[in-house]
Amino acid sequence: MKILLPVDGSAYTKRMLAWLTTHEEWLSGAHEFTVLTVVPLIPPHAASMFPAEQLKTYYDDMAEGIFKPIRKFTAKHDLATNYVAKTGHAPEVSSKLADKGKFDLIIMGSHGHSNLMNLVTGSVATQVLARCKAPVLLVR
């Protein structure tokens, strides 16, 4: 099964990884994981003040900071894992990658806001659910 793990390095990402460890069927080696992080774009006006290579280094460093503890986790559990770093709006990028990559499942952490809070502020998880064709498993 191809599984997409959108991550942001938050406590909710850690909770999702902890959940995976308590469900051995996900860590059996029968699955192919892709870990995705989406670094928000620097506003165009501010970005225009930096050379392109400096911006690329910034985005790469931000992504690697999120990937580093997850690389340790996946190595410890001997999981077949691909790492993908993108820039942009996380829900949109995650949904497009999930559809384009033909993932069977998306597993992601969620803040667990109330319905009223989601209505007012929205959430990445809510937006991924709305945009994505693949099933989404939310870990709260």
GROMACS .gro file of N, CA and C in nm:
model
  420
    1MET      N    1   0.085  -0.117   0.000
    1MET     CA    2   0.000   0.000   0.000
    1MET      C    3   0.090   0.124   0.000
    2LYS      N    4   0.057   0.221  -0.084
    2LYS     CA    5   0.129   0.348  -0.087
    2LYS      C    6   0.062   0.444   0.010
    3ILE      N    7   0.141   0.491   0.108
    3ILE     CA    8   0.087   0.576   0.212
    3ILE      C    9   0.162   0.709   0.214
    4LEU      N   10   0.086   0.817   0.214
    4LEU     CA   11   0.142   0.951   0.223
    4LEU      C   12   0.130   1.000   0.367
    5LEU      N   13   0.242   1.051   0.420
    5LEU     CA   14   0.245   1.106   0.555
    5LEU      C   15   0.281   1.254   0.547
    6PRO      N   16   0.181   1.343   0.539
    6PRO     CA   17   0.212   1.486   0.543
    6PRO      C   18   0.254   1.523   0.686
    7VAL      N   19   0.367   1.592   0.699
    7VAL     CA   20   0.420   1.626   0.831
    7VAL      C   21   0.460   1.773   0.836
    8ASP      N   22   0.454   1.827   0.959
    8ASP     CA   23   0.497   1.966   0.977
    8ASP      C   24   0.590   1.982   1.096
    9GLY      N   25   0.627   1.873   1.160
    9GLY     CA   26   0.718   1.879   1.273
    9GLY      C   27   0.652   1.916   1.404
   10SER      N   28   0.522   1.931   1.405
   10SER     CA   29   0.450   1.970   1.526
   10SER      C   30   0.428   1.851   1.619
   11ALA      N   31   0.369   1.880   1.733
   11ALA     CA   32   0.332   1.774   1.827
   11ALA      C   33   0.232   1.678   1.763
   12TYR      N   34   0.153   1.727   1.666
   12TYR     CA   35   0.053   1.643   1.600
   12TYR      C   36   0.120   1.543   1.505
   13THR      N   37   0.231   1.584   1.447
   13THR     CA   38   0.310   1.491   1.366
   13THR      C   39   0.366   1.382   1.457
   14LYS      N   40   0.419   1.421   1.570
   14LYS     CA   41   0.475   1.324   1.664
   14LYS      C   42   0.368   1.228   1.715
   15ARG      N   43   0.249   1.280   1.740
   15ARG     CA   44   0.139   1.195   1.785
   15ARG      C   45   0.101   1.093   1.677
   16MET      N   46   0.102   1.137   1.550
   16MET     CA   47   0.071   1.046   1.440
   16MET      C   48   0.177   0.936   1.431
   17LEU      N   49   0.305   0.971   1.445
   17LEU     CA   50   0.411   0.871   1.441
   17LEU      C   51   0.401   0.775   1.559
   18ALA      N   52   0.367   0.827   1.676
   18ALA     CA   53   0.348   0.742   1.793
   18ALA      C   54   0.233   0.645   1.771
   19TRP      N   55   0.127   0.694   1.708
   19TRP     CA   56   0.013   0.607   1.677
   19TRP      C   57   0.056   0.493   1.585
   20LEU      N   58   0.139   0.526   1.486
   20LEU     CA   59   0.188   0.422   1.395
   20LEU      C   60   0.261   0.312   1.471
   21THR      N   61   0.340   0.349   1.571
   21THR     CA   62   0.417   0.248   1.646
   21THR      C   63   0.328   0.156   1.727
   22THR      N   64   0.208   0.203   1.760
   22THR     CA   65   0.117   0.119   1.838
   22THR      C   66   0.029   0.030   1.750
   23HIS      N   67   0.045   0.043   1.621
   23HIS     CA   68  -0.033  -0.038   1.526
   23HIS      C   69   0.064  -0.108   1.431
   24GLU      N   70   0.112  -0.221   1.476
   24GLU     CA   71   0.218  -0.292   1.407
   24GLU      C   72   0.185  -0.327   1.262
   25GLU      N   73   0.057  -0.339   1.230
   25GLU     CA   74   0.020  -0.371   1.092
   25GLU      C   75   0.066  -0.263   0.994
   26TRP      N   76   0.083  -0.140   1.041
   26TRP     CA   77   0.131  -0.033   0.954
   26TRP      C   78   0.282  -0.037   0.937
   27LEU      N   79   0.351  -0.097   1.033
   27LEU     CA   80   0.498  -0.100   1.030
   27LEU      C   81   0.551  -0.235   0.985
   28SER      N   82   0.468  -0.314   0.921
   28SER     CA   83   0.506  -0.451   0.886
   28SER      C   84   0.605  -0.460   0.771
   29GLY      N   85   0.631  -0.354   0.702
   29GLY     CA   86   0.720  -0.359   0.586
   29GLY      C   87   0.646  -0.382   0.456
   30ALA      N   88   0.516  -0.402   0.464
   30ALA     CA   89   0.436  -0.426   0.344
   30ALA      C   90   0.392  -0.296   0.278
   31HIS      N   91   0.428  -0.184   0.338
   31HIS     CA   92   0.382  -0.055   0.288
   31HIS      C   93   0.499   0.031   0.242
   32GLU      N   94   0.469   0.119   0.148
   32GLU     CA   95   0.568   0.216   0.102
   32GLU      C   96   0.521   0.353   0.148
   33PHE      N   97   0.604   0.418   0.228
   33PHE     CA   98   0.569   0.548   0.284
   33PHE      C   99   0.638   0.661   0.208
   34THR      N  100   0.565   0.769   0.191
   34THR     CA  101   0.622   0.894   0.141
   34THR      C  102   0.593   1.000   0.245
   35VAL      N  103   0.699   1.059   0.298
   35VAL     CA  104   0.685   1.166   0.397
   35VAL      C  105   0.693   1.297   0.320
   36LEU      N  106   0.592   1.379   0.338
   36LEU     CA  107   0.583   1.507   0.269
   36LEU      C  108   0.582   1.621   0.369
   37THR      N  109   0.665   1.720   0.345
   37THR     CA  110   0.652   1.845   0.419
   37THR      C  111   0.641   1.958   0.319
   38VAL      N  112   0.558   2.055   0.353
   38VAL     CA  113   0.535   2.169   0.266
   38VAL      C  114   0.578   2.294   0.342
   39VAL      N  115   0.681   2.359   0.291
   39VAL     CA  116   0.731   2.481   0.353
   39VAL      C  117   0.656   2.599   0.291
   40PRO      N  118   0.597   2.684   0.374
   40PRO     CA  119   0.525   2.800   0.320
   40PRO      C  120   0.619   2.890   0.241
   41LEU      N  121   0.568   2.941   0.131
   41LEU     CA  122   0.647   3.032   0.048
   41LEU      C  123   0.667   3.166   0.119
   42ILE      N  124   0.785   3.221   0.102
   42ILE     CA  125   0.810   3.357   0.147
   42ILE      C  126   0.733   3.448   0.052
   43PRO      N  127   0.666   3.551   0.102
   43PRO     CA  128   0.591   3.640   0.013
   43PRO      C  129   0.680   3.692  -0.101
   44PRO      N  130   0.624   3.702  -0.221
   44PRO     CA  131   0.704   3.738  -0.339
   44PRO      C  132   0.787   3.866  -0.323
   45HIS      N  133   0.730   3.967  -0.260
   45HIS     CA  134   0.804   4.092  -0.245
   45HIS      C  135   0.930   4.071  -0.161
   46ALA      N  136   0.917   3.998  -0.052
   46ALA     CA  137   1.033   3.968   0.033
   46ALA      C  138   1.129   3.873  -0.037
   47ALA      N  139   1.076   3.774  -0.105
   47ALA     CA  140   1.161   3.677  -0.174
   47ALA      C  141   1.245   3.741  -0.284
   48SER      N  142   1.193   3.848  -0.344
   48SER     CA  143   1.267   3.913  -0.453
   48SER      C  144   1.395   3.979  -0.405
   49MET      N  145   1.411   3.994  -0.276
   49MET     CA  146   1.530   4.057  -0.220
   49MET      C  147   1.644   3.959  -0.197
   50PHE      N  148   1.621   3.831  -0.225
   50PHE     CA  149   1.722   3.728  -0.201
   50PHE      C  150   1.755   3.655  -0.331
   51PRO      N  151   1.881   3.614  -0.346
   51PRO     CA  152   1.915   3.532  -0.464
   51PRO      C  153   1.840   3.398  -0.458
   52ALA      N  154   1.809   3.344  -0.574
   52ALA     CA  155   1.733   3.219  -0.584
   52ALA      C  156   1.801   3.105  -0.507
   53GLU      N  157   1.932   3.097  -0.514
   53GLU     CA  158   2.002   2.988  -0.445
   53GLU      C  159   1.991   3.001  -0.293
   54GLN      N  160   1.986   3.124  -0.243
   54GLN     CA  161   1.969   3.145  -0.100
   54GLN      C  162   1.828   3.104  -0.055
   55LEU      N  163   1.729   3.134  -0.137
   55LEU     CA  164   1.593   3.091  -0.107
   55LEU      C  165   1.582   2.939  -0.107
   56LYS      N  166   1.645   2.877  -0.206
   56LYS     CA  167   1.642   2.730  -0.214
   56LYS      C  168   1.706   2.669  -0.089
   57THR      N  169   1.819   2.726  -0.047
   57THR     CA  170   1.886   2.677   0.074
   57THR      C  171   1.796   2.693   0.195
   58TYR      N  172   1.727   2.806   0.205
   58TYR     CA  173   1.634   2.829   0.315
   58TYR      C  174   1.524   2.723   0.316
   59TYR      N  175   1.459   2.700   0.201
   59TYR     CA  176   1.352   2.602   0.194
   59TYR      C  177   1.403   2.461   0.225
   60ASP      N  178   1.520   2.427   0.172
   60ASP     CA  179   1.579   2.295   0.199
   60ASP      C  180   1.610   2.277   0.347
   61ASP      N  181   1.666   2.381   0.410
   61ASP     CA  182   1.699   2.373   0.553
   61ASP      C  183   1.574   2.359   0.638
   62MET      N  184   1.470   2.432   0.603
   62MET     CA  185   1.343   2.420   0.677
   62MET      C  186   1.287   2.279   0.666
   63ALA      N  187   1.288   2.224   0.547
   63ALA     CA  188   1.236   2.088   0.526
   63ALA      C  189   1.321   1.985   0.601
   64GLU      N  190   1.451   1.999   0.593
   64GLU     CA  191   1.538   1.902   0.659
   64GLU      C  192   1.522   1.908   0.810
   65GLY      N  193   1.496   2.025   0.865
   65GLY     CA  194   1.470   2.036   1.008
   65GLY      C  195   1.348   1.956   1.050
   66ILE      N  196   1.251   1.948   0.963
   66ILE     CA  197   1.130   1.869   0.991
   66ILE      C  198   1.157   1.721   0.967
   67PHE      N  199   1.234   1.690   0.862
   67PHE     CA  200   1.261   1.550   0.827
   67PHE      C  201   1.355   1.480   0.925
   68LYS      N  202   1.447   1.551   0.985
   68LYS     CA  203   1.553   1.488   1.065
   68LYS      C  204   1.501   1.389   1.169
   69PRO      N  205   1.408   1.428   1.259
   69PRO     CA  206   1.360   1.330   1.356
   69PRO      C  207   1.277   1.217   1.291
   70ILE      N  208   1.214   1.248   1.180
   70ILE     CA  209   1.134   1.145   1.113
   70ILE      C  210   1.225   1.043   1.044
   71ARG      N  211   1.339   1.089   0.993
   71ARG     CA  212   1.437   0.996   0.935
   71ARG      C  213   1.484   0.897   1.042
   72LYS      N  214   1.505   0.945   1.163
   72LYS     CA  215   1.545   0.855   1.273
   72LYS      C  216   1.435   0.754   1.302
   73PHE      N  217   1.311   0.801   1.304
   73PHE     CA  218   1.196   0.715   1.330
   73PHE      C  219   1.185   0.605   1.223
   74THR      N  220   1.191   0.645   1.095
   74THR     CA  221   1.173   0.546   0.988
   74THR      C  222   1.292   0.450   0.982
   75ALA      N  223   1.412   0.497   1.014
   75ALA     CA  224   1.528   0.408   1.016
   75ALA      C  225   1.515   0.306   1.130
   76LYS      N  226   1.471   0.354   1.246
   76LYS     CA  227   1.453   0.266   1.362
   76LYS      C  228   1.354   0.154   1.332
   77HIS      N  229   1.250   0.185   1.255
   77HIS     CA  230   1.145   0.087   1.225
   77HIS      C  231   1.165   0.021   1.089
   78ASP      N  232   1.277   0.051   1.024
   78ASP     CA  233   1.313  -0.010   0.895
   78ASP      C  234   1.201   0.001   0.793
   79LEU      N  235   1.150   0.124   0.777
   79LEU     CA  236   1.040   0.149   0.684
   79LEU      C  237   1.094   0.198   0.549
   80ALA      N  238   1.039   0.144   0.442
   80ALA     CA  239   1.071   0.193   0.308
   80ALA      C  240   1.008   0.331   0.295
   81THR      N  241   1.092   0.433   0.286
   81THR     CA  242   1.040   0.570   0.294
   81THR      C  243   1.105   0.660   0.191
   82ASN      N  244   1.021   0.739   0.125
   82ASN     CA  245   1.067   0.846   0.036
   82ASN      C  246   1.038   0.977   0.108
   83TYR      N  247   1.122   1.075   0.085
   83TYR     CA  248   1.102   1.207   0.144
   83TYR      C  249   1.083   1.309   0.033
   84VAL      N  250   0.977   1.388   0.047
   84VAL     CA  251   0.946   1.490  -0.054
   84VAL      C  252   0.925   1.622   0.018
   85ALA      N  253   1.000   1.724  -0.027
   85ALA     CA  254   0.982   1.859   0.027
   85ALA      C  255   0.931   1.947  -0.086
   86LYS      N  256   0.826   2.019  -0.057
   86LYS     CA  257   0.765   2.111  -0.153
   86LYS      C  258   0.747   2.247  -0.085
   87THR      N  259   0.718   2.346  -0.165
   87THR     CA  260   0.684   2.477  -0.112
   87THR      C  261   0.543   2.512  -0.157
   88GLY      N  262   0.475   2.594  -0.078
   88GLY     CA  263   0.341   2.636  -0.116
   88GLY      C  264   0.243   2.626  -0.001
   89HIS      N  265   0.118   2.609  -0.038
   89HIS     CA  266   0.006   2.598   0.055
   89HIS      C  267  -0.014   2.450   0.088
   90ALA      N  268   0.009   2.412   0.212
   90ALA     CA  269   0.014   2.271   0.251
   90ALA      C  270  -0.106   2.188   0.206
   91PRO      N  271  -0.230   2.231   0.228
   91PRO     CA  272  -0.343   2.146   0.187
   91PRO      C  273  -0.347   2.123   0.036
   92GLU      N  274  -0.321   2.227  -0.039
   92GLU     CA  275  -0.325   2.216  -0.185
   92GLU      C  276  -0.213   2.125  -0.236
   93VAL      N  277  -0.093   2.146  -0.188
   93VAL     CA  278   0.022   2.067  -0.232
   93VAL      C  279   0.004   1.920  -0.191
   94SER      N  280  -0.040   1.898  -0.068
   94SER     CA  281  -0.061   1.761  -0.019
   94SER      C  282  -0.165   1.688  -0.103
   95SER      N  283  -0.274   1.753  -0.130
   95SER     CA  284  -0.382   1.691  -0.208
   95SER      C  285  -0.338   1.660  -0.351
   96LYS      N  286  -0.269   1.755  -0.413
   96LYS     CA  287  -0.223   1.732  -0.550
   96LYS      C  288  -0.125   1.617  -0.557
   97LEU      N  289  -0.031   1.611  -0.460
   97LEU     CA  290   0.065   1.501  -0.459
   97LEU      C  291  -0.005   1.368  -0.435
   98ALA      N  292  -0.101   1.367  -0.344
   98ALA     CA  293  -0.174   1.243  -0.315
   98ALA      C  294  -0.246   1.192  -0.439
   99ASP      N  295  -0.310   1.281  -0.513
   99ASP     CA  296  -0.382   1.240  -0.634
   99ASP      C  297  -0.285   1.201  -0.745
  100LYS      N  298  -0.185   1.284  -0.768
  100LYS     CA  299  -0.088   1.257  -0.875
  100LYS      C  300  -0.009   1.129  -0.848
  101GLY      N  301   0.028   1.107  -0.722
  101GLY     CA  302   0.106   0.989  -0.685
  101GLY      C  303   0.025   0.863  -0.667
  102LYS      N  304  -0.107   0.875  -0.681
  102LYS     CA  305  -0.198   0.761  -0.667
  102LYS      C  306  -0.176   0.687  -0.534
  103PHE      N  307  -0.176   0.765  -0.426
  103PHE     CA  308  -0.159   0.706  -0.294
  103PHE      C  309  -0.288   0.636  -0.253
  104ASP      N  310  -0.272   0.524  -0.182
  104ASP     CA  311  -0.386   0.448  -0.134
  104ASP      C  312  -0.445   0.506  -0.006
  105LEU      N  313  -0.361   0.577   0.070
  105LEU     CA  314  -0.405   0.628   0.199
  105LEU      C  315  -0.316   0.745   0.239
  106ILE      N  316  -0.376   0.842   0.309
  106ILE     CA  317  -0.303   0.952   0.369
  106ILE      C  318  -0.324   0.939   0.520
  107ILE      N  319  -0.214   0.940   0.595
  107ILE     CA  320  -0.224   0.938   0.741
  107ILE      C  321  -0.160   1.068   0.790
  108MET      N  322  -0.238   1.144   0.867
  108MET     CA  323  -0.185   1.270   0.916
  108MET      C  324  -0.237   1.303   1.054
  109GLY      N  325  -0.158   1.380   1.126
  109GLY     CA  326  -0.200   1.429   1.256
  109GLY      C  327  -0.296   1.545   1.240
  110SER      N  328  -0.378   1.566   1.339
  110SER     CA  329  -0.475   1.675   1.335
  110SER      C  330  -0.481   1.740   1.472
  111HIS      N  331  -0.506   1.870   1.472
  111HIS     CA  332  -0.516   1.945   1.596
  111HIS      C  333  -0.637   1.903   1.678
  112GLY      N  334  -0.739   1.854   1.613
  112GLY     CA  335  -0.859   1.814   1.685
  112GLY      C  336  -0.944   1.930   1.728
  113HIS      N  337  -0.947   2.037   1.648
  113HIS     CA  338  -1.033   2.151   1.679
  113HIS      C  339  -1.179   2.109   1.678
  114SER      N  340  -1.260   2.186   1.745
  114SER     CA  341  -1.404   2.162   1.740
  114SER      C  342  -1.455   2.201   1.602
  115ASN      N  343  -1.575   2.159   1.569
  115ASN     CA  344  -1.634   2.193   1.439
  115ASN      C  345  -1.645   2.344   1.422
  116LEU      N  346  -1.678   2.415   1.529
  116LEU     CA  347  -1.688   2.560   1.522
  116LEU      C  348  -1.552   2.622   1.491
  117MET      N  349  -1.447   2.574   1.557
  117MET     CA  350  -1.314   2.628   1.534
  117MET      C  351  -1.270   2.600   1.390
  118ASN      N  352  -1.297   2.480   1.339
  118ASN     CA  353  -1.263   2.449   1.200
  118ASN      C  354  -1.338   2.539   1.103
  119LEU      N  355  -1.464   2.569   1.135
  119LEU     CA  356  -1.544   2.656   1.050
  119LEU      C  357  -1.483   2.796   1.043
  120VAL      N  358  -1.436   2.845   1.157
  120VAL     CA  359  -1.380   2.979   1.164
  120VAL      C  360  -1.239   2.985   1.105
  121THR      N  361  -1.152   2.893   1.144
  121THR     CA  362  -1.011   2.902   1.104
  121THR      C  363  -0.973   2.804   0.994
  122GLY      N  364  -1.047   2.697   0.978
  122GLY     CA  365  -1.007   2.593   0.886
  122GLY      C  366  -0.890   2.517   0.945
  123SER      N  367  -0.849   2.412   0.880
  123SER     CA  368  -0.730   2.339   0.922
  123SER      C  369  -0.675   2.269   0.799
  124VAL      N  370  -0.546   2.237   0.807
  124VAL     CA  371  -0.484   2.165   0.696
  124VAL      C  372  -0.558   2.033   0.675
  125ALA      N  373  -0.584   1.961   0.784
  125ALA     CA  374  -0.651   1.831   0.772
  125ALA      C  375  -0.788   1.845   0.707
  126THR      N  376  -0.866   1.943   0.749
  126THR     CA  377  -0.999   1.964   0.692
  126THR      C  378  -0.990   1.994   0.542
  127GLN      N  379  -0.895   2.077   0.505
  127GLN     CA  380  -0.879   2.112   0.364
  127GLN      C  381  -0.830   1.994   0.281
  128VAL      N  382  -0.742   1.911   0.337
  128VAL     CA  383  -0.698   1.791   0.265
  128VAL      C  384  -0.816   1.697   0.246
  129LEU      N  385  -0.897   1.679   0.350
  129LEU     CA  386  -1.015   1.595   0.338
  129LEU      C  387  -1.107   1.643   0.225
  130ALA      N  388  -1.123   1.774   0.215
  130ALA     CA  389  -1.213   1.831   0.115
  130ALA      C  390  -1.158   1.819  -0.026
  131ARG      N  391  -1.027   1.823  -0.042
  131ARG     CA  392  -0.966   1.829  -0.175
  131ARG      C  393  -0.922   1.693  -0.229
  132CYS      N  394  -0.902   1.598  -0.144
  132CYS     CA  395  -0.832   1.475  -0.182
  132CYS      C  396  -0.928   1.362  -0.219
  133LYS      N  397  -0.886   1.281  -0.315
  133LYS     CA  398  -0.965   1.165  -0.355
  133LYS      C  399  -0.931   1.043  -0.270
  134ALA      N  400  -0.808   1.036  -0.220
  134ALA     CA  401  -0.764   0.921  -0.140
  134ALA      C  402  -0.825   0.928   0.000
  135PRO      N  403  -0.843   0.812   0.064
  135PRO     CA  404  -0.892   0.812   0.202
  135PRO      C  405  -0.788   0.877   0.294
  136VAL      N  406  -0.835   0.945   0.397
  136VAL     CA  407  -0.749   1.013   0.492
  136VAL      C  408  -0.777   0.959   0.631
  137LEU      N  409  -0.672   0.914   0.699
  137LEU     CA  410  -0.682   0.869   0.836
  137LEU      C  411  -0.623   0.979   0.923
  138LEU      N  412  -0.708   1.040   1.008
  138LEU     CA  413  -0.663   1.147   1.096
  138LEU      C  414  -0.633   1.092   1.234
  139VAL      N  415  -0.518   1.129   1.286
  139VAL     CA  416  -0.478   1.087   1.421
  139VAL      C  417  -0.483   1.211   1.509
  140ARG      N  418  -0.564   1.203   1.614
  140ARG     CA  419  -0.577   1.318   1.706
  140ARG      C  420  -0.517   1.285   1.839
   0.00000   0.00000   0.00000
